[in-house]
Tab-separated table of C-alpha atoms in Angstrom:
chain	number	residue	atom	x	y	z
A	35	MET	CA	0.000	0.000	0.000
A	36	ALA	CA	2.749	2.419	0.994
A	37	THR	CA	4.684	1.494	-2.148
A	38	ALA	CA	1.658	2.238	-4.347
A	39	ALA	CA	1.104	5.610	-2.649
A	40	ALA	CA	4.761	6.502	-3.059
A	41	GLY	CA	4.603	5.520	-6.730
A	42	ALA	CA	1.501	7.654	-7.295
A	43	LEU	CA	3.136	10.575	-5.523
A	44	GLY	CA	6.232	10.149	-7.658
A	45	LEU	CA	4.145	10.188	-10.845
A	46	LEU	CA	2.337	13.318	-9.683
A	47	TRP	CA	5.619	15.013	-8.838
A	48	SER	CA	7.168	14.117	-12.176
A	49	TRP	CA	4.070	15.381	-13.984
A	50	LEU	CA	4.073	18.636	-11.994
A	51	TRP	CA	7.717	19.337	-12.811
A	52	SER	CA	7.714	17.927	-16.331
A	53	GLU	CA	10.581	19.353	-18.340
A	54	ARG	CA	8.424	19.335	-21.446
A	55	PHE	CA	5.995	21.695	-19.732
A	56	TRP	CA	8.390	24.120	-18.084
A	57	LEU	CA	11.351	24.250	-20.455
A	58	PRO	CA	11.961	24.667	-24.196
A	59	GLN	CA	12.829	21.675	-26.326
A	60	ASN	CA	16.234	20.058	-25.747
A	61	VAL	CA	16.563	21.695	-22.312
A	62	SER	CA	16.411	19.718	-19.053
A	63	TRP	CA	16.506	20.595	-15.369
A	64	ALA	CA	19.990	19.094	-15.232
A	65	ASP	CA	21.169	21.712	-17.703
A	66	LEU	CA	20.168	24.409	-15.229
A	67	GLU	CA	21.927	22.854	-12.247
A	68	GLY	CA	25.140	24.697	-13.044
A	69	PRO	CA	26.095	27.663	-10.891
A	70	GLY	CA	26.033	30.220	-13.676
A	71	ASP	CA	26.967	33.586	-12.129
A	72	GLY	CA	25.803	35.251	-8.928
A	73	TYR	CA	22.923	33.173	-7.517
A	74	GLY	CA	23.093	30.580	-10.286
A	75	TYR	CA	19.874	29.935	-12.173
A	76	PRO	CA	16.374	30.441	-10.710
A	77	ARG	CA	15.062	27.396	-8.825
A	78	ALA	CA	11.540	26.664	-7.679
A	79	ARG	CA	12.659	26.336	-4.067
A	80	HIS	CA	13.691	29.998	-4.055
A	81	ILE	CA	9.977	30.892	-4.144
A	82	LEU	CA	9.514	29.501	-0.628
A	83	SER	CA	11.593	32.340	0.785
A	84	ALA	CA	8.814	34.749	-0.225
A	85	PHE	CA	6.511	33.520	2.564
A	86	PRO	CA	8.635	34.499	5.576
A	87	VAL	CA	9.457	37.757	3.776
A	88	ALA	CA	5.705	38.347	3.294
A	89	ALA	CA	5.167	37.839	7.021
A	90	GLY	CA	7.973	40.308	7.693
A	91	ILE	CA	6.456	42.848	5.296
A	92	PHE	CA	3.102	42.553	7.031
A	93	SER	CA	4.764	43.103	10.417
A	94	VAL	CA	6.588	46.164	9.075
A	95	ARG	CA	3.275	47.430	7.722
A	96	LEU	CA	1.620	47.230	11.154
A	97	LEU	CA	4.490	49.188	12.714
A	98	PHE	CA	4.519	51.678	9.833
A	99	GLU	CA	0.791	52.383	10.072
A	100	ARG	CA	0.923	52.840	13.832
A	101	PHE	CA	4.097	54.883	14.280
A	102	ILE	CA	4.443	56.730	10.968
A	103	ALA	CA	1.187	56.817	8.982
A	104	LYS	CA	-1.132	57.553	11.905
A	105	PRO	CA	0.913	60.524	13.212
A	106	CYS	CA	1.053	61.881	9.657
A	107	ALA	CA	-2.721	61.554	9.359
A	108	LEU	CA	-3.287	63.376	12.622
A	109	ARG	CA	-0.848	66.091	11.563
A	110	VAL	CA	-2.818	66.859	8.375
A	111	GLY	CA	-6.053	67.103	10.359
A	112	ILE	CA	-7.636	63.668	9.989
A	113	GLN	CA	-9.546	62.900	13.171
A	114	ASP	CA	-8.836	59.780	15.230
A	115	SER	CA	-12.510	58.973	15.701
A	116	GLY	CA	-15.204	56.890	14.124
A	117	PRO	CA	-18.144	58.235	12.104
A	118	TYR	CA	-21.107	60.035	13.601
A	119	GLN	CA	-23.265	57.561	15.545
A	120	ALA	CA	-26.938	57.306	14.668
A	121	GLN	CA	-29.279	57.630	17.630
A	122	PRO	CA	-30.703	54.257	18.780
A	123	ASN	CA	-34.059	53.385	17.200
A	124	ALA	CA	-35.366	49.813	17.206
A	125	ILE	CA	-37.756	50.254	14.265
A	126	LEU	CA	-35.221	51.848	11.937
A	127	GLU	CA	-32.533	49.389	13.028
A	128	LYS	CA	-34.814	46.465	12.116
A	129	VAL	CA	-35.473	47.957	8.665
A	130	PHE	CA	-31.754	48.609	8.178
A	131	VAL	CA	-30.651	45.103	9.164
A	132	SER	CA	-33.511	43.008	7.747
A	133	ILE	CA	-34.906	44.913	4.762
A	134	THR	CA	-32.774	47.621	3.169
A	135	LYS	CA	-29.982	50.062	3.886
A	136	TYR	CA	-31.277	52.413	1.183
A	137	PRO	CA	-35.041	52.876	1.704
A	138	ASP	CA	-37.039	54.228	-1.218
A	139	GLU	CA	-39.411	57.184	-1.061
A	140	LYS	CA	-42.472	55.070	-0.294
A	141	ARG	CA	-40.820	53.331	2.639
A	142	LEU	CA	-39.464	56.618	3.944
A	143	GLU	CA	-42.957	58.110	3.965
A	144	GLY	CA	-44.314	55.070	5.817
A	145	LEU	CA	-41.577	55.279	8.440
A	146	SER	CA	-42.175	59.010	8.761
A	147	LYS	CA	-45.820	58.438	9.643
A	148	GLN	CA	-44.997	55.537	11.961
A	149	LEU	CA	-42.342	57.426	13.929
A	150	ASP	CA	-43.707	60.950	13.454
A	151	TRP	CA	-40.286	61.945	12.114
A	152	ASP	CA	-39.468	64.207	9.200
A	153	VAL	CA	-38.409	62.310	6.049
A	154	ARG	CA	-35.156	64.257	5.956
A	155	LYS	CA	-34.388	63.161	9.512
A	156	ILE	CA	-34.958	59.497	8.604
A	157	GLN	CA	-32.717	59.833	5.539
A	158	CYS	CA	-30.070	61.330	7.782
A	159	TRP	CA	-30.423	58.456	10.252
A	160	PHE	CA	-29.892	55.849	7.520
A	161	ARG	CA	-26.882	57.730	6.196
A	162	HIS	CA	-25.282	57.867	9.635
A	163	ARG	CA	-26.142	54.221	10.252
A	164	ARG	CA	-24.427	53.206	7.005
A	165	ASN	CA	-21.370	55.189	8.027
A	166	GLN	CA	-21.137	53.234	11.275
A	167	ASP	CA	-20.275	50.129	9.221
A	168	LYS	CA	-17.628	51.942	7.213
A	169	PRO	CA	-14.011	52.352	8.329
A	170	PRO	CA	-12.887	55.827	9.382
A	171	THR	CA	-10.836	57.994	7.058
A	172	LEU	CA	-7.843	57.530	9.361
A	173	THR	CA	-7.769	53.787	8.645
A	174	LYS	CA	-7.985	54.335	4.893
A	175	PHE	CA	-5.271	56.987	5.026
A	176	CYS	CA	-2.896	54.617	6.855
A	177	GLU	CA	-3.516	51.799	4.363
A	178	SER	CA	-2.936	54.065	1.383
A	179	MET	CA	0.191	55.590	2.901
A	180	TRP	CA	1.688	52.123	3.377
A	181	ARG	CA	0.958	51.098	-0.206
A	182	PHE	CA	2.235	54.444	-1.503
A	183	THR	CA	5.491	54.048	0.407
A	184	PHE	CA	6.116	50.502	-0.756
A	185	TYR	CA	5.183	51.131	-4.398
A	186	LEU	CA	7.383	54.221	-4.539
A	187	CYS	CA	10.369	52.479	-2.927
A	188	ILE	CA	10.117	49.330	-5.052
A	189	PHE	CA	9.656	51.442	-8.209
A	190	CYS	CA	12.780	53.461	-7.424
A	191	TYR	CA	14.706	50.252	-6.774
A	192	GLY	CA	13.383	48.733	-10.010
A	193	ILE	CA	14.388	51.748	-12.104
A	194	ARG	CA	17.825	51.828	-10.497
A	195	PHE	CA	18.304	48.116	-11.174
A	196	LEU	CA	16.945	48.152	-14.724
A	197	TRP	CA	18.894	51.249	-15.721
A	198	SER	CA	22.080	49.168	-15.786
A	199	SER	CA	20.406	46.101	-17.316
A	200	PRO	CA	20.879	45.546	-21.070
A	201	TRP	CA	17.310	44.287	-21.620
A	202	PHE	CA	15.894	47.625	-20.436
A	203	TRP	CA	17.406	49.283	-23.518
A	204	ASP	CA	17.086	46.360	-25.928
A	205	ILE	CA	14.115	44.182	-24.991
A	206	ARG	CA	15.240	41.385	-27.300
A	207	GLN	CA	17.983	40.769	-24.746
A	208	CYS	CA	15.258	39.092	-22.665
A	209	TRP	CA	15.525	36.082	-24.983
A	210	HIS	CA	19.220	35.973	-25.892
A	211	SER	CA	20.759	32.696	-24.640
A	212	TYR	CA	17.471	31.789	-22.975
A	213	PRO	CA	17.075	29.888	-20.630
A	214	TYR	CA	20.806	30.028	-19.757
A	215	GLN	CA	20.573	33.475	-18.176
A	216	PRO	CA	22.257	33.710	-14.755
A	217	LEU	CA	20.436	35.138	-11.769
A	218	THR	CA	22.065	38.144	-10.102
A	219	SER	CA	21.568	39.123	-6.485
A	220	GLY	CA	19.789	42.366	-7.447
A	221	LEU	CA	17.333	40.533	-9.665
A	222	TYR	CA	16.704	37.899	-6.977
A	223	TYR	CA	15.914	40.486	-4.285
A	224	TYR	CA	13.686	42.446	-6.663
A	225	TYR	CA	11.651	39.376	-7.517
A	226	ILE	CA	11.316	38.028	-3.975
A	227	MET	CA	10.297	41.420	-2.559
A	228	GLU	CA	7.616	41.908	-5.216
A	229	LEU	CA	6.298	38.370	-4.777
A	230	ALA	CA	6.280	38.673	-0.971
A	231	PHE	CA	4.442	41.994	-1.125
A	232	TYR	CA	1.669	40.592	-3.305
A	233	TRP	CA	1.340	37.563	-1.030
A	234	SER	CA	0.947	39.950	1.899
A	235	LEU	CA	-1.728	41.849	-0.042
A	236	MET	CA	-3.478	38.608	-0.891
A	237	PHE	CA	-3.868	37.625	2.758
A	238	SER	CA	-4.415	41.113	4.178
A	239	GLN	CA	-7.199	41.739	1.644
A	240	PHE	CA	-9.496	39.699	3.891
A	241	ILE	CA	-8.855	41.911	6.930
A	242	ASP	CA	-8.401	45.279	5.219
A	243	ILE	CA	-11.187	47.645	4.219
A	244	LYS	CA	-13.513	45.707	1.940
A	245	ARG	CA	-13.563	47.407	-1.436
A	246	LYS	CA	-16.233	47.248	-4.094
A	247	ASP	CA	-13.635	45.756	-6.421
A	248	PHE	CA	-12.742	42.938	-4.009
A	249	LEU	CA	-13.224	40.154	-6.590
A	250	ILE	CA	-11.361	41.997	-9.343
A	251	MET	CA	-8.451	42.750	-7.022
A	252	PHE	CA	-8.423	39.135	-5.842
A	253	MET	CA	-8.119	38.018	-9.471
A	254	HIS	CA	-5.420	40.634	-10.011
A	255	HIS	CA	-3.372	39.365	-7.054
A	256	LEU	CA	-3.749	35.754	-8.216
A	257	ALA	CA	-2.673	36.632	-11.757
A	258	THR	CA	0.250	38.716	-10.481
A	259	ILE	CA	1.472	36.008	-8.095
A	260	GLY	CA	1.066	33.409	-10.831
A	261	LEU	CA	3.012	35.561	-13.296
A	262	ILE	CA	5.863	36.237	-10.901
A	263	THR	CA	6.070	32.587	-9.836
A	264	PHE	CA	5.890	31.080	-13.318
A	265	SER	CA	8.275	33.591	-14.843
A	266	TYR	CA	10.780	32.885	-12.065
A	267	ILE	CA	10.610	29.096	-12.309
A	268	ASN	CA	11.161	29.018	-16.080
A	269	ASN	CA	13.658	31.911	-15.903
A	270	MET	CA	11.645	34.560	-17.745
A	271	VAL	CA	12.792	36.971	-15.067
A	272	ARG	CA	14.155	39.615	-17.413
A	273	VAL	CA	10.825	40.400	-19.012
A	274	GLY	CA	9.230	39.893	-15.592
A	275	THR	CA	11.192	42.815	-14.137
A	276	LEU	CA	9.920	45.039	-16.941
A	277	VAL	CA	6.313	44.048	-16.240
A	278	MET	CA	6.660	44.717	-12.500
A	279	CYS	CA	8.305	48.099	-12.938
A	280	LEU	CA	5.741	49.156	-15.532
A	281	HIS	CA	2.905	48.427	-13.105
A	282	ASP	CA	4.498	50.132	-10.118
A	283	VAL	CA	4.882	53.472	-11.910
A	284	SER	CA	1.133	54.252	-11.802
A	285	ASP	CA	0.243	52.462	-8.555
A	286	PHE	CA	2.045	54.905	-6.264
A	287	LEU	CA	0.450	57.857	-8.084
A	288	LEU	CA	-3.033	56.523	-7.340
A	289	GLU	CA	-2.195	56.049	-3.678
A	290	ALA	CA	-0.766	59.578	-3.537
A	291	ALA	CA	-4.000	60.968	-4.994
A	292	LYS	CA	-6.029	59.076	-2.404
A	293	LEU	CA	-3.833	60.420	0.400
A	294	ALA	CA	-4.394	63.982	-0.813
A	295	ASN	CA	-8.129	63.366	-0.991
A	296	TYR	CA	-8.338	61.959	2.539
A	297	ALA	CA	-6.379	64.981	3.784
A	298	LYS	CA	-8.759	67.273	1.802
A	299	TYR	CA	-5.998	68.793	-0.328
A	300	GLN	CA	-8.378	68.814	-3.251
A	301	ARG	CA	-6.321	70.703	-5.842
A	302	LEU	CA	-3.357	68.434	-5.228
A	303	CYS	CA	-5.684	65.448	-5.323
A	304	ASP	CA	-7.140	66.467	-8.691
A	305	THR	CA	-3.701	67.109	-10.150
A	306	LEU	CA	-2.350	63.765	-8.985
A	307	PHE	CA	-5.361	61.933	-10.368
A	308	VAL	CA	-4.954	63.547	-13.779
A	309	ILE	CA	-1.289	62.524	-13.806
A	310	PHE	CA	-2.206	59.013	-12.639
A	311	SER	CA	-4.874	58.661	-15.354
A	312	ALA	CA	-2.471	59.698	-18.080
A	313	VAL	CA	0.329	57.436	-16.830
A	314	PHE	CA	-2.067	54.512	-16.362
A	315	VAL	CA	-3.511	54.697	-19.866
A	316	VAL	CA	-0.115	55.219	-21.500
A	317	THR	CA	1.594	52.355	-19.638
A	318	ARG	CA	-1.264	49.830	-19.501
A	319	LEU	CA	-2.853	50.403	-22.911
A	320	GLY	CA	0.230	51.631	-24.784
A	321	ILE	CA	3.599	50.443	-23.524
A	322	TYR	CA	2.363	47.164	-22.028
A	323	PRO	CA	0.683	45.690	-25.143
A	324	PHE	CA	3.014	47.192	-27.761
A	325	TRP	CA	6.276	46.639	-25.883
A	326	ILE	CA	5.783	43.796	-23.403
A	327	LEU	CA	3.167	41.641	-25.139
A	328	ASN	CA	4.885	42.177	-28.474
A	329	THR	CA	8.130	40.723	-27.185
A	330	THR	CA	6.573	37.861	-25.178
A	331	PHE	CA	4.375	36.752	-28.081
A	332	PHE	CA	6.278	37.534	-31.273
A	333	GLU	CA	9.955	38.116	-30.512
A	334	SER	CA	10.147	35.164	-28.109
A	335	TRP	CA	8.314	32.976	-30.628
A	336	GLU	CA	10.931	33.942	-33.222
A	337	MET	CA	13.945	33.420	-30.955
A	338	ILE	CA	13.028	30.435	-28.734
A	339	GLY	CA	9.703	29.111	-30.016
A	340	PRO	CA	6.556	28.234	-28.021
A	341	TYR	CA	6.216	25.484	-25.410
A	342	PRO	CA	3.506	24.703	-22.780
A	343	SER	CA	4.605	27.044	-19.966
A	344	TRP	CA	5.211	29.736	-22.587
A	345	TRP	CA	1.495	29.581	-23.455
A	346	LEU	CA	0.521	29.747	-19.777
A	347	PHE	CA	2.802	32.704	-19.158
A	348	ASN	CA	1.354	34.639	-22.059
A	349	GLY	CA	-2.164	33.685	-20.993
A	350	LEU	CA	-1.568	35.286	-17.605
A	351	LEU	CA	-0.215	38.389	-19.312
A	352	LEU	CA	-3.400	38.571	-21.363
A	353	ILE	CA	-5.522	38.320	-18.194
A	354	LEU	CA	-3.684	41.348	-16.861
A	355	GLN	CA	-4.353	43.185	-20.105
A	356	VAL	CA	-8.091	42.479	-19.792
A	357	LEU	CA	-8.005	43.948	-16.284
A	358	HIS	CA	-6.113	46.950	-17.646
A	359	VAL	CA	-8.894	47.567	-20.169
A	360	ILE	CA	-11.592	47.318	-17.458
A	361	TRP	CA	-9.819	49.721	-15.139
A	362	SER	CA	-8.986	52.122	-17.956
A	363	TYR	CA	-12.651	52.205	-18.943
A	364	LEU	CA	-13.657	53.025	-15.357
A	365	ILE	CA	-11.028	55.745	-15.052
A	366	VAL	CA	-11.877	57.345	-18.406
A	367	ARG	CA	-15.611	57.185	-17.672
A	368	ILE	CA	-15.142	58.878	-14.306
A	369	ALA	CA	-12.810	61.492	-15.751
A	370	PHE	CA	-15.243	62.179	-18.620
A	371	LYS	CA	-18.153	62.691	-16.224
A	372	ALA	CA	-15.913	64.897	-14.129
A	373	LEU	CA	-15.017	67.066	-17.111
A	374	ILE	CA	-18.657	67.380	-18.201
A	375	ARG	CA	-19.931	68.379	-14.782
A	376	GLY	CA	-16.807	70.402	-14.031
A	377	LYS	CA	-17.947	73.080	-16.462
A	378	ALA	CA	-20.468	74.135	-13.846
A	379	GLY	CA	-17.768	74.219	-11.149
A	380	GLN	CA	-19.855	72.016	-8.874
A	381	PHE	CA	-17.374	69.402	-7.755
A	382	HIS	CA	-13.815	68.245	-7.534
A	383	LEU	CA	-12.486	65.517	-9.804
A	384	LEU	CA	-11.299	63.079	-7.175
A	385	HIS	CA	-14.489	63.376	-5.143
A	386	VAL	CA	-15.788	61.011	-7.780
A	387	SER	CA	-12.631	59.175	-8.690
A	388	LYS	CA	-10.278	59.375	-5.714
A	389	ASP	CA	-10.367	55.587	-5.673
A	390	ASP	CA	-11.430	54.517	-9.142
A	391	ARG	CA	-12.112	51.005	-7.918
A	392	SER	CA	-13.648	51.368	-4.477
A	393	ASP	CA	-14.832	53.631	-1.708
A	394	VAL	CA	-16.416	56.555	-3.556
A	395	GLU	CA	-19.558	56.786	-1.491
A	396	SER	CA	-18.034	56.117	1.899
A	397	SER	CA	-15.705	59.109	1.950
A	398	SER	CA	-18.351	61.584	0.866
A	399	GLU	CA	-20.828	60.207	3.387
A	400	GLU	CA	-18.212	60.493	6.113
A	401	GLU	CA	-17.679	64.113	5.150
A	402	GLU	CA	-21.401	64.772	5.306
A	403	ALA	CA	-21.669	62.917	8.590
A	404	THR	CA	-18.939	65.142	10.017
A	405	THR	CA	-20.770	68.211	8.811
A	406	ASN	CA	-24.093	67.037	10.200
A	407	SER	CA	-22.542	66.220	13.551
A	408	LYS	CA	-22.043	69.957	13.980
A	409	SER	CA	-25.656	70.839	13.129
A	410	PRO	CA	-29.136	69.399	13.662
A	411	CYS	CA	-29.824	66.420	11.472
A	412	GLY	CA	-32.973	67.825	10.027
A	413	SER	CA	-31.549	71.191	9.015
A	414	SER	CA	-31.114	72.165	5.387
A	415	SER	CA	-29.430	74.933	3.452
A	416	SER	CA	-30.484	77.048	0.532
A	417	ASN	CA	-28.398	74.836	-1.712
A	418	GLY	CA	-30.599	71.817	-0.981
A	419	ALA	CA	-30.129	68.518	0.820
A	420	ASN	CA	-27.599	67.076	-1.592
A	421	ARG	CA	-24.801	69.589	-1.044
A	422	VAL	CA	-22.103	69.374	1.602
A	423	ASN	CA	-19.421	72.061	1.993
A	424	GLY	CA	-19.766	73.007	-1.664
A	425	HIS	CA	-19.478	69.419	-2.920
A	426	MET	CA	-22.132	67.087	-4.179
A	427	GLY	CA	-23.721	65.116	-1.339
A	428	SER	CA	-24.185	61.466	-0.579
A	429	SER	CA	-27.076	60.710	-2.919
A	430	TYR	CA	-24.999	61.915	-5.879
A	431	TRP	CA	-22.007	59.822	-4.932
A	432	ALA	CA	-24.195	56.792	-4.273
A	433	GLU	CA	-25.480	57.122	-7.812
A	434	GLU	CA	-21.905	57.406	-9.155
């Protein structure tokens, strides 16, 4: 019995690490056992070192958010307090929990008669009650500041490393002498740090603020981890460094725009978002398909030919491109609406698009909740119920 199990396990292992899947024709794992230069050639076991590094990154993040990001948030005026608390009401709480968090006009009128409350006051109660389930701006600021810091640092390291790499200036160098391309220490650290960071994001996504794009980001993390892992195992690390650096260049700009928005530096926020949008579209819809995908599909086909893991690698790259198109559509749509409505001077750009994939409504509702905490809930201004401090109010952002 034990012999049969061992034999089955051996067959599974040999199938999983089949040379015909991972490597080009006439190349075996034994050919890559040589030391090469520096760290030798990439080996699958190197990937295991990413997990303790990911745990270390997560620990550093906790310290960073507590001792660096939080003091910075307090310094720019973000309050260390939760949202405005709705006054206890059993009837409204039952409707909120069991029926709907966004009551329509008919239900609001019925509740108004039942409680002898003004409709505006009930709307205000539901808005405050929704805010109770949302994380405070301070938490979002700390998360964004951590991601901004890491993306900026790893991008600077990537540019510094690639600047002296021949494949940065001639992308066909990614395939010269492939797969006999030695692994340098700089390339190894770059890869492991990127892989560890995305593993930390993968796990922390379940405890961080839940975004509206949770599923899309989960797919993105899976595709990214798969790309980094597969490209490392079959030594496509040169083109992999280009892909990672190309993605990092826009990521830190988005986080910077979100930081400015949370701190209510709206002009800076708008400027950063415009820069982010331009960089995102140029890199993800221009450079990525016409530079990266061109070399992985056509130049590599010409120089080394296709093989099974080559198809998988390019399939993962295509998944990323599909996500790029989705996100670009969302960003352009938001920016277009912003430009159209901006002619009337009624809003700021990043009030709609400060986080093009997530918490649009929550931030605006928190702002309105803060405003309403300083005045009676049922009060209104000459500008109407949907304006807060000169910006469009919660019903507008809920619609967006």
